[in-house]
GROMACS .gro file of C-alpha atoms in nm:
model
  248
    1MET     CA    1  -2.195   0.686   0.044
    2LEU     CA    2  -2.056   0.736   0.390
    3THR     CA    3  -2.062   1.094   0.515
    4LEU     CA    4  -1.725   1.256   0.458
    5PHE     CA    5  -1.660   1.290   0.833
    6VAL     CA    6  -1.712   0.917   0.891
    7PHE     CA    7  -1.509   0.843   0.579
    8SER     CA    8  -1.218   1.052   0.711
    9MET     CA    9  -1.234   0.881   1.050
   10LYS     CA   10  -1.216   0.543   0.880
   11TYR     CA   11  -0.896   0.627   0.692
   12ASN     CA   12  -0.741   0.820   0.981
   13LYS     CA   13  -0.667   0.483   1.138
   14LYS     CA   14  -0.405   0.432   0.868
   15LEU     CA   15  -0.203   0.709   1.036
   16ALA     CA   16  -0.133   0.488   1.340
   17PRO     CA   17   0.229   0.404   1.240
   18LEU     CA   18   0.304   0.775   1.197
   19LEU     CA   19   0.159   0.863   1.538
   20VAL     CA   20   0.369   0.587   1.697
   21LYS     CA   21   0.675   0.737   1.527
   22TYR     CA   22   0.598   1.077   1.681
   23LYS     CA   23   0.595   0.921   2.028
   24ILE     CA   24   0.918   0.728   1.973
   25TYR     CA   25   1.104   1.029   1.839
   26LYS     CA   26   0.972   1.259   2.111
   27ASN     CA   27   1.097   1.023   2.382
   28GLU     CA   28   1.433   0.987   2.206
   29LEU     CA   29   1.481   1.364   2.200
   30ILE     CA   30   1.375   1.405   2.562
   31ASN     CA   31   1.633   1.141   2.659
   32GLU     CA   32   1.903   1.351   2.489
   33ILE     CA   33   1.781   1.661   2.671
   34ASN     CA   34   1.795   1.471   3.001
   35LYS     CA   35   2.164   1.401   2.939
   36ILE     CA   36   2.235   1.772   2.889
   37TYR     CA   37   2.055   1.869   3.208
   38LYS     CA   38   2.230   1.596   3.404
   39LYS     CA   39   2.568   1.714   3.275
   40TYR     CA   40   2.521   2.082   3.361
   41THR     CA   41   2.308   2.070   3.676
   42LYS     CA   42   2.492   2.137   4.001
   43ASP     CA   43   2.333   2.176   4.341
   44GLY     CA   44   1.991   2.156   4.179
   45LYS     CA   45   2.059   2.443   3.938
   46PHE     CA   46   2.110   2.422   3.563
   47VAL     CA   47   2.407   2.635   3.455
   48ILE     CA   48   2.562   2.627   3.109
   49THR     CA   49   2.816   2.862   2.950
   50SER     CA   50   2.769   3.009   2.604
   51ASN     CA   51   3.045   2.791   2.458
   52SER     CA   52   2.906   2.476   2.617
   53LEU     CA   53   2.556   2.564   2.497
   54ASN     CA   54   2.674   2.602   2.138
   55ARG     CA   55   2.866   2.275   2.162
   56GLU     CA   56   2.563   2.083   2.296
   57LEU     CA   57   2.333   2.236   2.035
   58LYS     CA   58   2.572   2.126   1.760
   59LYS     CA   59   2.574   1.773   1.902
   60ILE     CA   60   2.194   1.754   1.914
   61GLU     CA   61   2.131   1.901   1.566
   62PRO     CA   62   2.180   1.566   1.385
   63THR     CA   63   1.926   1.401   1.617
   64ILE     CA   64   1.668   1.670   1.546
   65PHE     CA   65   1.734   1.643   1.172
   66LYS     CA   66   1.699   1.264   1.188
   67ILE     CA   67   1.366   1.309   1.366
   68SER     CA   68   1.220   1.565   1.125
   69ASN     CA   69   1.345   1.371   0.822
   70GLY     CA   70   1.218   1.041   0.964
   71LEU     CA   71   0.873   1.189   1.019
   72TYR     CA   72   0.879   1.331   0.667
   73GLU     CA   73   0.965   0.993   0.515
   74GLN     CA   74   0.695   0.817   0.717
   75GLU     CA   75   0.424   1.071   0.629
   76LYS     CA   76   0.537   1.087   0.265
   77ASN     CA   77   0.494   0.710   0.236
   78ILE     CA   78   0.164   0.681   0.423
   79LEU     CA   79  -0.034   0.966   0.265
   80PRO     CA   80  -0.032   0.835  -0.096
   81ILE     CA   81  -0.145   0.492   0.025
   82ILE     CA   82  -0.439   0.648   0.210
   83LEU     CA   83  -0.534   0.864  -0.088
   84TYR     CA   84  -0.516   0.573  -0.334
   85LEU     CA   85  -0.750   0.376  -0.108
   86VAL     CA   86  -0.989   0.672  -0.084
   87ASN     CA   87  -0.987   0.714  -0.461
   88ASP     CA   88  -1.050   0.343  -0.514
   89GLU     CA   89  -1.344   0.324  -0.273
   90VAL     CA   90  -1.510   0.647  -0.388
   91TYR     CA   91  -1.464   0.553  -0.754
   92GLY     CA   92  -1.615   0.207  -0.708
   93LYS     CA   93  -1.914   0.319  -0.506
   94THR     CA   94  -1.986   0.626  -0.719
   95TYR     CA   95  -1.952   0.424  -1.040
   96ASN     CA   96  -2.204   0.170  -0.912
   97ILE     CA   97  -2.448   0.447  -0.818
   98LEU     CA   98  -2.424   0.609  -1.161
   99ASN     CA   99  -2.419   0.282  -1.356
  100LYS     CA  100  -2.653   0.054  -1.163
  101ASP     CA  101  -2.725  -0.184  -1.450
  102SER     CA  102  -2.386  -0.172  -1.619
  103LYS     CA  103  -2.156  -0.473  -1.611
  104ASP     CA  104  -1.882  -0.293  -1.800
  105PHE     CA  105  -1.676  -0.151  -1.511
  106LYS     CA  106  -1.405   0.086  -1.630
  107ASN     CA  107  -1.110   0.165  -1.406
  108MET     CA  108  -0.963   0.512  -1.379
  109SER     CA  109  -0.624   0.534  -1.550
  110LYS     CA  110  -0.307   0.546  -1.341
  111GLU     CA  111  -0.235   0.894  -1.477
  112GLU     CA  112  -0.578   1.019  -1.365
  113ILE     CA  113  -0.535   0.864  -1.020
  114ASN     CA  114  -0.191   1.019  -0.970
  115LYS     CA  115  -0.317   1.357  -1.090
  116ILE     CA  116  -0.595   1.350  -0.829
  117THR     CA  117  -0.403   1.197  -0.537
  118THR     CA  118  -0.047   1.331  -0.537
  119GLY     CA  119  -0.020   1.552  -0.846
  120PHE     CA  120  -0.275   1.819  -0.757
  121LYS     CA  121  -0.130   2.154  -0.649
  122ILE     CA  122  -0.267   2.406  -0.401
  123SER     CA  123  -0.086   2.741  -0.410
  124GLY     CA  124   0.168   2.583  -0.644
  125LYS     CA  125   0.257   2.288  -0.419
  126THR     CA  126   0.156   1.922  -0.407
  127ASN     CA  127   0.063   1.756  -0.079
  128LEU     CA  128   0.404   1.583  -0.065
  129GLN     CA  129   0.580   1.917  -0.111
  130ARG     CA  130   0.373   2.064   0.171
  131ILE     CA  131   0.472   1.774   0.397
  132LYS     CA  132   0.839   1.849   0.322
  133ASP     CA  133   0.787   2.219   0.397
  134ASN     CA  134   0.606   2.138   0.723
  135LYS     CA  135   0.891   1.918   0.844
  136THR     CA  136   1.153   2.179   0.750
  137ILE     CA  137   0.964   2.434   0.961
  138PHE     CA  138   0.928   2.176   1.241
  139ASN     CA  139   1.305   2.116   1.238
  140SER     CA  140   1.376   2.489   1.263
  141LYS     CA  141   1.125   2.552   1.541
  142LEU     CA  142   1.239   2.252   1.744
  143ASN     CA  143   1.601   2.367   1.728
  144LYS     CA  144   1.494   2.719   1.829
  145ASP     CA  145   1.274   2.594   2.115
  146ILE     CA  146   1.558   2.392   2.265
  147LYS     CA  147   1.818   2.664   2.216
  148ASN     CA  148   1.605   2.930   2.386
  149SER     CA  149   1.503   2.701   2.669
  150LEU     CA  150   1.860   2.601   2.751
  151LYS     CA  151   1.988   2.956   2.703
  152GLU     CA  152   1.730   3.086   2.951
  153SER     CA  153   1.819   2.805   3.196
  154LYS     CA  154   1.460   2.687   3.214
  155THR     CA  155   1.383   2.385   3.428
  156ILE     CA  156   1.398   2.041   3.271
  157GLU     CA  157   1.022   2.013   3.324
  158ASP     CA  158   0.964   2.333   3.125
  159THR     CA  159   1.191   2.218   2.843
  160LYS     CA  160   1.021   1.879   2.825
  161ALA     CA  161   0.681   2.049   2.814
  162LEU     CA  162   0.803   2.272   2.533
  163ILE     CA  163   0.921   1.971   2.331
  164GLU     CA  164   0.599   1.780   2.394
  165ASP     CA  165   0.395   2.082   2.283
  166ARG     CA  166   0.598   2.118   1.963
  167PHE     CA  167   0.549   1.750   1.876
  168GLU     CA  168   0.177   1.772   1.955
  169LYS     CA  169   0.135   2.074   1.727
  170GLU     CA  170   0.323   1.904   1.443
  171MET     CA  171   0.116   1.588   1.481
  172LYS     CA  172  -0.202   1.796   1.449
  173ILE     CA  173  -0.063   1.963   1.137
  174ALA     CA  174   0.001   1.620   0.982
  175MET     CA  175  -0.348   1.499   1.071
  176ARG     CA  176  -0.509   1.816   0.938
  177LEU     CA  177  -0.324   1.785   0.607
  178THR     CA  178  -0.427   1.420   0.577
  179ASN     CA  179  -0.793   1.491   0.653
  180ASN     CA  180  -0.793   1.778   0.407
  181GLU     CA  181  -0.646   1.560   0.134
  182ILE     CA  182  -0.892   1.278   0.204
  183ALA     CA  183  -1.179   1.523   0.155
  184ARG     CA  184  -1.023   1.674  -0.156
  185VAL     CA  185  -0.963   1.334  -0.322
  186TYR     CA  186  -1.313   1.219  -0.222
  187ASN     CA  187  -1.472   1.511  -0.407
  188ALA     CA  188  -1.226   1.516  -0.699
  189THR     CA  189  -1.281   1.146  -0.771
  190ALA     CA  190  -1.658   1.186  -0.763
  191ASP     CA  191  -1.635   1.493  -0.987
  192VAL     CA  192  -1.443   1.301  -1.255
  193LEU     CA  193  -1.710   1.031  -1.260
  194TYR     CA  194  -1.996   1.280  -1.267
  195LYS     CA  195  -1.851   1.447  -1.576
  196GLN     CA  196  -1.764   1.117  -1.745
  197ASN     CA  197  -2.120   0.994  -1.697
  198GLY     CA  198  -2.297   1.304  -1.819
  199VAL     CA  199  -2.424   1.436  -1.485
  200ARG     CA  200  -2.563   1.782  -1.556
  201ARG     CA  201  -2.645   1.914  -1.209
  202VAL     CA  202  -2.512   1.855  -0.859
  203GLN     CA  203  -2.632   1.952  -0.512
  204TRP     CA  204  -2.412   2.089  -0.237
  205ILE     CA  205  -2.451   1.896   0.088
  206SER     CA  206  -2.301   2.054   0.399
  207GLN     CA  207  -2.226   1.873   0.722
  208LEU     CA  208  -2.427   2.100   0.946
  209GLU     CA  209  -2.290   2.116   1.299
  210GLN     CA  210  -2.205   2.375   1.562
  211ASN     CA  211  -1.882   2.489   1.394
  212THR     CA  212  -2.005   2.484   1.033
  213CYS     CA  213  -1.888   2.805   0.866
  214GLY     CA  214  -2.138   3.055   0.729
  215GLU     CA  215  -2.020   2.999   0.372
  216CYS     CA  216  -2.089   2.625   0.379
  217ALA     CA  217  -2.416   2.669   0.571
  218ASP     CA  218  -2.539   2.907   0.300
  219LEU     CA  219  -2.440   2.663   0.024
  220ASP     CA  220  -2.624   2.368   0.181
  221GLN     CA  221  -2.885   2.216  -0.055
  222GLU     CA  222  -2.795   2.459  -0.336
  223ILE     CA  223  -2.812   2.306  -0.686
  224PHE     CA  224  -2.558   2.396  -0.956
  225ASP     CA  225  -2.486   2.313  -1.317
  226ILE     CA  226  -2.187   2.083  -1.284
  227GLU     CA  227  -1.955   2.314  -1.478
  228ASP     CA  228  -2.039   2.605  -1.246
  229ALA     CA  229  -2.041   2.418  -0.915
  230PRO     CA  230  -1.801   2.533  -0.642
  231ILE     CA  231  -1.571   2.253  -0.526
  232PRO     CA  232  -1.541   2.177  -0.153
  233ILE     CA  233  -1.198   2.279  -0.016
  234ILE     CA  234  -1.079   2.421  -0.350
  235SER     CA  235  -1.358   2.681  -0.352
  236THR     CA  236  -1.415   2.704   0.024
  237HIS     CA  237  -1.156   2.631   0.293
  238THR     CA  238  -0.939   2.361   0.448
  239SER     CA  239  -1.107   2.094   0.664
  240CYS     CA  240  -1.431   2.132   0.465
  241HIS     CA  241  -1.652   1.823   0.500
  242CYS     CA  242  -1.906   1.922   0.236
  243ILE     CA  243  -1.974   1.708  -0.072
  244LEU     CA  244  -2.147   1.735  -0.409
  245VAL     CA  245  -2.410   1.476  -0.501
  246PRO     CA  246  -2.556   1.415  -0.849
  247ILE     CA  247  -2.910   1.538  -0.922
  248ASP     CA  248  -2.958   1.458  -1.292
   0.00000   0.00000   0.00000
């Protein structure tokens, strides 16, 4: 099997349409901000009254909502596709490892796949619900960023930088969630097959690098009865690249 880090990098490429969307929407919003600054800049100074500010903020709210909702729809559509592909590849390769001489390949049921990919809950929420929450927060913060920047009469350069920073942070949140879910589905799919095929013990394999946490470093090479084994991410932390491999 590919190491989980390499595996994640492989499927990260599927996020390309989403990243393009971030760039398009960011430029669209900055164009709207340019119009506001052009309208209220006189003699090189940006001056806007309270009434005018409220009016401009009301006008730009639908654009910000369209952006946050558009990003939500794009991410909501892409993530399940990525996770189904991860499940399919891990299932096929793990099945072949555990059943080298078997010609009777059995597919995982649709219900099992959905339970692993988009039905699993962390802190009571599925990955798609967390995407929705993230974009709701993004919408609120973007509105607040723009309101405060215009209210404080910051330069157009400062406001643009603020918007770019907000989009960059949200893009990283989306990528982190995707990577986390890739790792979770990777391990969950393997775990189902281990139990179906009577694997009794598994070994924890950590990706040892400079920023490996102490918890995962301590678990590296540890062997567990499969029913007692900690599960990467679920039992450790987000962005965990550790895996469990079958021993016997």
